[in-house]
CSV table of C-alpha atoms and ligand atoms in Angstrom, one decimal:
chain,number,residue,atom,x,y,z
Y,1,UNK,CA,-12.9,20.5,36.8
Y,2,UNK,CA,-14.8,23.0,39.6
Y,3,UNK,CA,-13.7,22.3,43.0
Y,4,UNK,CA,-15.0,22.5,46.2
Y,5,UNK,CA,-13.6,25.5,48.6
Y,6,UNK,CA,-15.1,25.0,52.7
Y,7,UNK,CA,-14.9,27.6,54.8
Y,8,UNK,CA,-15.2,26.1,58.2
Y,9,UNK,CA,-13.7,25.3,61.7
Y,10,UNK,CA,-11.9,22.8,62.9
Y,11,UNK,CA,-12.3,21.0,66.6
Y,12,UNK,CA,-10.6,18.5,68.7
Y,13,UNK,CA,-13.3,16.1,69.4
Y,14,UNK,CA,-13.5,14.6,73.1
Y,15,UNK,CA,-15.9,12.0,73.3
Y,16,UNK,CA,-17.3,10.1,76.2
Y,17,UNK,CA,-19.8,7.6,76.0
Y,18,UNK,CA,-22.3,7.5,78.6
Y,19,UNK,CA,-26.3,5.7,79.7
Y,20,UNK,CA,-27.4,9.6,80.2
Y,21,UNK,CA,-26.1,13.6,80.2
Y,22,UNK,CA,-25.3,13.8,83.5
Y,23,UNK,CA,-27.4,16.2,85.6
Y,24,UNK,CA,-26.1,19.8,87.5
Y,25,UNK,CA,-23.3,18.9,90.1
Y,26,UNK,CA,-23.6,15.1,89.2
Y,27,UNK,CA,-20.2,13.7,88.0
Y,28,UNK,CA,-21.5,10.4,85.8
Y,29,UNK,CA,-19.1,7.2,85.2
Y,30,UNK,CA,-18.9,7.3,81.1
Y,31,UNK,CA,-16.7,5.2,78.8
Y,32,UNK,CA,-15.1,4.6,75.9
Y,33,UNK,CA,-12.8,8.1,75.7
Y,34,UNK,CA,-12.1,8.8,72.1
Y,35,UNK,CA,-10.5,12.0,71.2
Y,36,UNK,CA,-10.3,12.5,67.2
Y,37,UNK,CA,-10.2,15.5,64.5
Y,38,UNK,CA,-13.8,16.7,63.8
Y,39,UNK,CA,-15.3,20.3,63.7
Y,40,UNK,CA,-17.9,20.7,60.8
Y,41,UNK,CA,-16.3,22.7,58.3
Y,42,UNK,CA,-12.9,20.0,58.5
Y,43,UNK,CA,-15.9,16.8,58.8
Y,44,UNK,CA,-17.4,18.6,55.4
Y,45,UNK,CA,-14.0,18.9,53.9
Y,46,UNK,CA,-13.1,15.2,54.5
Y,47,UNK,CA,-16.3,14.7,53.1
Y,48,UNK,CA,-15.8,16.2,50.1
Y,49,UNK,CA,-12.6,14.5,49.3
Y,50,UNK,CA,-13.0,10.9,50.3
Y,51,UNK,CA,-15.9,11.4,47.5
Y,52,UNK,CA,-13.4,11.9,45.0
Y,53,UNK,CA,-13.6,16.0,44.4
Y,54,UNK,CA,-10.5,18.4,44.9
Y,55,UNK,CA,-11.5,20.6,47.8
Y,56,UNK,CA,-9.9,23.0,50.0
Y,57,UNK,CA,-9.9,24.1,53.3
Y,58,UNK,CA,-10.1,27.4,54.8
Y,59,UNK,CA,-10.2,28.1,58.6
Y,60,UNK,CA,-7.8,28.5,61.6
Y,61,UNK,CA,-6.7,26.5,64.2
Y,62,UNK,CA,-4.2,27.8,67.4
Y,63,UNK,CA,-0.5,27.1,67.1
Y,64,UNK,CA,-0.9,23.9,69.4
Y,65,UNK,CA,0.2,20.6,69.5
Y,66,UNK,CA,-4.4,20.0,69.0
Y,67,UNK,CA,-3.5,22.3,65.7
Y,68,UNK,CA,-0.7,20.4,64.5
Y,69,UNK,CA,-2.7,17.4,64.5
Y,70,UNK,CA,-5.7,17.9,63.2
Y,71,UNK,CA,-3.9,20.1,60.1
Y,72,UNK,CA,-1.9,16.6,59.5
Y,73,UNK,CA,-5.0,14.6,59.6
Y,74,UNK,CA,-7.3,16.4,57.2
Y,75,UNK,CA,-4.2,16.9,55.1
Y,76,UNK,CA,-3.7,13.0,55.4
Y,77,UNK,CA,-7.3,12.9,53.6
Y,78,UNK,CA,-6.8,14.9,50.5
Y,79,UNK,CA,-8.0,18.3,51.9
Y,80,UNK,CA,-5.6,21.2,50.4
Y,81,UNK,CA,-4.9,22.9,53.7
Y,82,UNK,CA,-2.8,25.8,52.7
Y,83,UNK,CA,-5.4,28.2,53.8
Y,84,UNK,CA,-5.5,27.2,57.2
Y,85,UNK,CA,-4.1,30.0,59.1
Y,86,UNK,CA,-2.1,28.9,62.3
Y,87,UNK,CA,-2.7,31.5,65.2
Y,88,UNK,CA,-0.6,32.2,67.9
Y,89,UNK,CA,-2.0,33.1,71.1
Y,90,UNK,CA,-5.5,31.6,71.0
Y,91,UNK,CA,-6.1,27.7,71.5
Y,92,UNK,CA,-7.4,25.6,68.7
Y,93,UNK,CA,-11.3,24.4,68.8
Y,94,UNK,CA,-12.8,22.0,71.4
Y,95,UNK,CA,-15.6,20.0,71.0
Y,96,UNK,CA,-16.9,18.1,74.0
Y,97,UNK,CA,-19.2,15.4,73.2
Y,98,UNK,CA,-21.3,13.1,75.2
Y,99,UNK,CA,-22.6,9.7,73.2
Y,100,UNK,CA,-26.0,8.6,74.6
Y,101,UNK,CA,-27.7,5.7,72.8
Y,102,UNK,CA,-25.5,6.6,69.7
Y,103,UNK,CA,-26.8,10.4,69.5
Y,104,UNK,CA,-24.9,13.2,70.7
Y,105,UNK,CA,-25.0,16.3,73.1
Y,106,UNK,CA,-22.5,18.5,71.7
Y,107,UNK,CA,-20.2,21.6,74.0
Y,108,UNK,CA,-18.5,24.0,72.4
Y,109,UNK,CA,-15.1,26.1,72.6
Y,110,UNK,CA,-14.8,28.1,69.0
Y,111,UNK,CA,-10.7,29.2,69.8
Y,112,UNK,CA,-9.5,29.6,66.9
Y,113,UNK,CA,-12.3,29.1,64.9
Y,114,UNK,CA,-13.0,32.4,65.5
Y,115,UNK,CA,-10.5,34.7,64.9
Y,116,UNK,CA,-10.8,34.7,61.1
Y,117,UNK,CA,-12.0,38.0,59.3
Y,118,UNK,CA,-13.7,38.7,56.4
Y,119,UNK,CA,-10.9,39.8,55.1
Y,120,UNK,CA,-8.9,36.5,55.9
Y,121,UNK,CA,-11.0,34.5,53.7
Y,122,UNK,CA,-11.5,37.2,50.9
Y,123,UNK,CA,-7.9,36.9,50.7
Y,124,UNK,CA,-8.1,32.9,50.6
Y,125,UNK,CA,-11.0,33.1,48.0
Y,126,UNK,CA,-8.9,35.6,45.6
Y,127,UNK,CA,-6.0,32.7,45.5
Y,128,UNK,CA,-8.5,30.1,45.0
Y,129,UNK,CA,-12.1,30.4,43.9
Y,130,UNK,CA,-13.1,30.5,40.3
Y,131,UNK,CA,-16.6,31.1,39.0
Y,132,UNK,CA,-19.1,28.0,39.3
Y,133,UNK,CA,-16.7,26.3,42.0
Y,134,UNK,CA,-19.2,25.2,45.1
Y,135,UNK,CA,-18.0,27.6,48.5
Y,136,UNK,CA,-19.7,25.5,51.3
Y,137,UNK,CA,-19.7,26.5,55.0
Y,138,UNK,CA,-21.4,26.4,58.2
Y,139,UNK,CA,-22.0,29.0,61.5
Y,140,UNK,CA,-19.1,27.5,63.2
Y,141,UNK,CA,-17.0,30.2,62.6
Y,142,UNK,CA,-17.1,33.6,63.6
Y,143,UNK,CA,-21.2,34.8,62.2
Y,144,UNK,CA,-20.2,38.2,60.6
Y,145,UNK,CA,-17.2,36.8,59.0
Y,146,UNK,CA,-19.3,33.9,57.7
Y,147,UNK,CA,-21.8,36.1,56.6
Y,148,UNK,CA,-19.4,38.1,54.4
Y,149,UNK,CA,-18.0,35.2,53.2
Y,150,UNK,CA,-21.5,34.0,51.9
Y,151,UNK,CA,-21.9,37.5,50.2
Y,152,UNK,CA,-18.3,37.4,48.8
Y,153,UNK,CA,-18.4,33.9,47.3
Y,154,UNK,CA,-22.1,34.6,45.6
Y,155,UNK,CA,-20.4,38.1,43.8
Y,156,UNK,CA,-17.8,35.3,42.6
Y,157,UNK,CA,-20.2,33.2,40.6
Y,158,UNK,CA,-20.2,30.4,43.3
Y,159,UNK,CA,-22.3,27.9,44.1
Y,160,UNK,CA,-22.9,29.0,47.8
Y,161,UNK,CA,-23.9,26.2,50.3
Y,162,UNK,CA,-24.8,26.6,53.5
Y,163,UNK,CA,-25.5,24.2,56.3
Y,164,UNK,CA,-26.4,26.7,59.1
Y,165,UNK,CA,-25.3,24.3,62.4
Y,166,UNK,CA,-25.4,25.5,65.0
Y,167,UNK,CA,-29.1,27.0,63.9
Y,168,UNK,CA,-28.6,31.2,63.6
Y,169,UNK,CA,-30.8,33.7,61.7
Y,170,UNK,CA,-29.1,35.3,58.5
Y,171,UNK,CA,-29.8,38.2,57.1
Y,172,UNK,CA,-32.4,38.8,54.2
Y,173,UNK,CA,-29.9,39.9,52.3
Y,174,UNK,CA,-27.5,36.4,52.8
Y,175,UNK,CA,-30.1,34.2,52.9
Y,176,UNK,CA,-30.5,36.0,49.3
Y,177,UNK,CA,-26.6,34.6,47.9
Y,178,UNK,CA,-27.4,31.2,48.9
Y,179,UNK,CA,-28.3,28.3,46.4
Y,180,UNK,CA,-28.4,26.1,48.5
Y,181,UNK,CA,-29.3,25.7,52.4
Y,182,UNK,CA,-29.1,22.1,54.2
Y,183,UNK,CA,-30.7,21.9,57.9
Y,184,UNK,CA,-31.9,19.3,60.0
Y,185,UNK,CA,-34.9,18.8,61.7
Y,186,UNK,CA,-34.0,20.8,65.3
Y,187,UNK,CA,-32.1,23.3,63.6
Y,188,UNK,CA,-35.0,23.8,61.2
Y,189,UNK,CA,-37.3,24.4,63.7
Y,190,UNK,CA,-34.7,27.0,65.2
Y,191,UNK,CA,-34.6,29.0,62.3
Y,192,UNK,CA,-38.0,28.9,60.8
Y,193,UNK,CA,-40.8,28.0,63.6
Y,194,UNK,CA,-41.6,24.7,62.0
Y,195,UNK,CA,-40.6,21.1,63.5
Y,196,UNK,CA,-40.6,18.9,60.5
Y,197,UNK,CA,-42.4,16.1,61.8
Y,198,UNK,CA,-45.0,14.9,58.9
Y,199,UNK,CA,-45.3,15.8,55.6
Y,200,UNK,CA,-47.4,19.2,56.0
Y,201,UNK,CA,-44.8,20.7,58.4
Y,202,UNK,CA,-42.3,19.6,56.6
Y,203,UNK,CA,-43.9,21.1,53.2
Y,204,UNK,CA,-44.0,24.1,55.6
Y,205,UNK,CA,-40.8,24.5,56.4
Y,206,UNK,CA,-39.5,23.8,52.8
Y,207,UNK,CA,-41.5,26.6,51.5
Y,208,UNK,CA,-40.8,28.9,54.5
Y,209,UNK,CA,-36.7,28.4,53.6
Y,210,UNK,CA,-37.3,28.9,49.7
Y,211,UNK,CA,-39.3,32.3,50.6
Y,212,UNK,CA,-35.7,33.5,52.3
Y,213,UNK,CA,-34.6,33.3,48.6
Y,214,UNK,CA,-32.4,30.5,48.5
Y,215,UNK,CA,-32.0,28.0,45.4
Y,216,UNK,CA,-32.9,25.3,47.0
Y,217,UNK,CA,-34.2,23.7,50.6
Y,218,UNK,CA,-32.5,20.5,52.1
Y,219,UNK,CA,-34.0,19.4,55.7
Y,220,UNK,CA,-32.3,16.3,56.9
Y,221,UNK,CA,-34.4,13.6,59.1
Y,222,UNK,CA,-32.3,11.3,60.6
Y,223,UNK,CA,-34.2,7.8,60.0
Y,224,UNK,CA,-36.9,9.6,57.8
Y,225,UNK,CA,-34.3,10.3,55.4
Y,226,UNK,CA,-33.9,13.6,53.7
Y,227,UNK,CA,-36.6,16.0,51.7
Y,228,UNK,CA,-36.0,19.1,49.4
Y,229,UNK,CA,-37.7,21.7,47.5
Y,230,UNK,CA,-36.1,23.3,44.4
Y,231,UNK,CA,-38.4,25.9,42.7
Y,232,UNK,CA,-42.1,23.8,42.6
Y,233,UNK,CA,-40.1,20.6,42.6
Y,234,UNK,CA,-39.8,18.4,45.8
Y,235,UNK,CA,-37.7,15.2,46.5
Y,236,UNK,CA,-37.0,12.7,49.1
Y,237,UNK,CA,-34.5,10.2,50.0
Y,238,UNK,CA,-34.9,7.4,52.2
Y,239,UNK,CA,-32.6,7.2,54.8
Y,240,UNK,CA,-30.2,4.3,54.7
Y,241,UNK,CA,-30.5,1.4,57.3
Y,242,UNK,CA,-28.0,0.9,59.7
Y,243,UNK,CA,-27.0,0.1,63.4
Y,244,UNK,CA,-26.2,4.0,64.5
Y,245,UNK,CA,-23.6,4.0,67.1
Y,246,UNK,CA,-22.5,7.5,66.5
Y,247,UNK,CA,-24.2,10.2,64.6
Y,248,UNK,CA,-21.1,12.5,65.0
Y,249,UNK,CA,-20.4,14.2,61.6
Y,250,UNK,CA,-22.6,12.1,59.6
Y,251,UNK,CA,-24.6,15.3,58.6
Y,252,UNK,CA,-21.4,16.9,57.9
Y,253,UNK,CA,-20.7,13.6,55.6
Y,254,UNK,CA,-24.3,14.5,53.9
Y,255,UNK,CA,-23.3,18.2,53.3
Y,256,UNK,CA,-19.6,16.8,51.7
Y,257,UNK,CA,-21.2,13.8,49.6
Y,258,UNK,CA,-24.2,16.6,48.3
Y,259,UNK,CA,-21.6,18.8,47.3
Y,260,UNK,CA,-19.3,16.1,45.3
Y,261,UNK,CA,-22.7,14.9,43.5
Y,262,UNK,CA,-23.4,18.3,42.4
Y,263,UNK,CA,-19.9,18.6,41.1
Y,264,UNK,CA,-20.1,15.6,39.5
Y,265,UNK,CA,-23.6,16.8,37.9
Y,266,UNK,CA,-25.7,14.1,39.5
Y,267,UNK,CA,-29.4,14.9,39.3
Y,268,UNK,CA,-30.7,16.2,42.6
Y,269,UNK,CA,-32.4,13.1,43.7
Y,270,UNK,CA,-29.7,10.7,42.9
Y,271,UNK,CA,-27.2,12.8,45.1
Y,272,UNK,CA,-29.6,13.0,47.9
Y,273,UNK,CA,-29.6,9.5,48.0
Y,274,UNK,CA,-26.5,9.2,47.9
Y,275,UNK,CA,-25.5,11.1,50.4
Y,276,UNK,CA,-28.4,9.7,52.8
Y,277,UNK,CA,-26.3,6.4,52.5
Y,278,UNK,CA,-22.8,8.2,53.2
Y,279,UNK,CA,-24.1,9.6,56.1
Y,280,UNK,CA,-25.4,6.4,56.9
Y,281,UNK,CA,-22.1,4.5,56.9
Y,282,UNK,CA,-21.0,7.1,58.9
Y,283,UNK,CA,-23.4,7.3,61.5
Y,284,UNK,CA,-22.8,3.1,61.6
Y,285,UNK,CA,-19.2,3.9,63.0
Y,286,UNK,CA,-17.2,5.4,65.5
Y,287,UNK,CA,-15.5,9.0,65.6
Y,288,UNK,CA,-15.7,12.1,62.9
Y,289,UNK,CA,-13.6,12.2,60.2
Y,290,UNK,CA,-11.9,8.9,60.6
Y,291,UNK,CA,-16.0,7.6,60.0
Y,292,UNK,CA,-16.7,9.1,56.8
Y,293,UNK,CA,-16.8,7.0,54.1
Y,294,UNK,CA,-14.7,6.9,50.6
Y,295,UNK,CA,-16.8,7.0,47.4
Y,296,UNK,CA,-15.9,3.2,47.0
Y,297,UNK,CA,-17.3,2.5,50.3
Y,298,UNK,CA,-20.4,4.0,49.1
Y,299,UNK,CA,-20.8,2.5,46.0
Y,300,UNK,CA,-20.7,-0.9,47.7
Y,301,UNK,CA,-23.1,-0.1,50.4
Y,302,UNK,CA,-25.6,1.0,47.7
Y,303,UNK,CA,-25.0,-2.3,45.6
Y,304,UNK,CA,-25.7,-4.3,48.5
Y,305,UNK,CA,-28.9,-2.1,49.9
E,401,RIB,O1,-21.0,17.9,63.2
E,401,RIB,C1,-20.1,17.2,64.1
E,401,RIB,C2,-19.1,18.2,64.6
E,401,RIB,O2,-19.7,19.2,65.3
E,401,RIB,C3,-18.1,17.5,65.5
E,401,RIB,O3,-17.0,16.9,64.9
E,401,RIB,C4,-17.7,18.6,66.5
E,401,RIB,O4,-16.4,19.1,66.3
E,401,RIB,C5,-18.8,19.7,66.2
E,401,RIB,O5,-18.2,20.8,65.6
């Protein structure tokens, strides 16, 4: 059975909620303090695994009591964490986040996150990667090791999927190893010009990430749902409908529930679906990883809808 191997980072999530960002040399009463395990390439991971598919982790977090926990946490959801180097001497990821009307402003310490090489996760990918295993990651991490890591895991006969939050350009000749590229609407915009906001710009911005060279185009909408191109072929999903209280990780959940689908050889549309309402259930909760659904919480939130 193929697997799924992420490459990502791993954060400390401290959220505040709060009626606005607060403005220059304002401090702003919030609420509701949550700190929990998140960081996209860990929220992908969990992902993955609470939809049923072996996955791994690879990524680095400091040797911290922030470490320590989020290792045991992921760990506590399935994720094979062996590849998670612990590194002395530089403090694990930080991600401040402020909750406004369930959407988020996200503020970011990397630590850890990026002090993996290239050749850290060549390494990790000899142990573990076979051919036609998915390698998903995200631009968390540090971009030139990430951008190896894309090139490595397409010379393995990977399905290489990228979800490239926060927004960076690639190189023609990355953008060339991937098969498959998931953005949403403001990072689309960052990285090709085009704010998907009716169907010509988002036929625009479809066709402007397939001519990079990748597989296949994924732009996520929030409540328009999802839309991608594959060769001539375009789908859409509707997004699921829910009460929103916090959108943290639920495009992370999307990425993780896409890439369990494909493993499982859903057709394109059905997955997409599928992981609209994931990310849906996700988005209808509190907190990163501990929000992302388990495949039998997803099967009986698409019975019901
Ligand atoms: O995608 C959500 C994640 O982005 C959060 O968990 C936070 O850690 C940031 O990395």
């Amino acid at each position: 059975m193929k697997k799924v191997i992420v490459f990502g980072s791993l954060n400390m999530d401290l959220t505040i909620e709060a009626d606005r960002v607060p403005y220059g040399g304002e401090t702003l009463p919030g609420r509701n303090f949550l700190s929990n395990p998140g960081g996209k390439g860990a929220n992908q991971a969990v992902a993955v695994s609470k939809a049923g598919v072996r996955t791994h982790l690879v990524g680095s977090v400091g040797a911290d009591v922030f470490g320590d926990l989020l290792l045991a946490r992921v760990a506590s959801y399935g994720v094979q964490c062996d590849e998670v180097i612990l590194r002395e001497g530089v403090g694990t990821g930080i991600a401040m986040i402020c909750r406004v009307d369930g959407d988020n402003r996200i503020l970011l310490s990397a630590g850890a996150n990026h002090s993996l090489s290239a050749a850290d996760v060549k390494e990790a990918l000899d142990r573990l990667a076979e051919p036609g295993d998915v390698f998903l990651t995200q631009m968390e991490c540090d971009y030139a090791t990430t951008c190896a890591a894309i090139q490595d895991a397409h010379g393995r006969g990977m399905y290489v999927v990228v979800n490239v939050a926060p927004p960076r350009d690639l190189p023609q000749d990355v953008w060339s190893c991937i098969d498959l590229v998931c953005v949403n609407e403001t990072e689309c915009a960052a990285i090709c010009g085009v704010l998907p906001e009716d169907d010509g710009t988002l036929r625009q911005a479809l066709d402007l990430l397939i001519k990079r060279g990748v597989g296949c185009a994924v732009v996520t909408l929030g409540a328009g749902g999802s839309a991608a191109r594959e060769g001539t072929r375009l789908y859409r999903a509707p997004a699921a409908r829910v009460n929103a209280v916090d959108t943290t990780a639920s495009g992370d959940t999307y990425l993780g529930v896409l890439c369990a689908a494909y493993v499982n050889g859903m057709p394109m549309e059905d997955a997409m679906r599928r992981a609209s309402a994931a990310a849906g259930i996700t988005a209808s909760r509190v907190g990163a990883q501990r929000a992302i659904p388990t495949a039998a919480e997803v099967d009986a939130f698409m019975r019901e809808a």
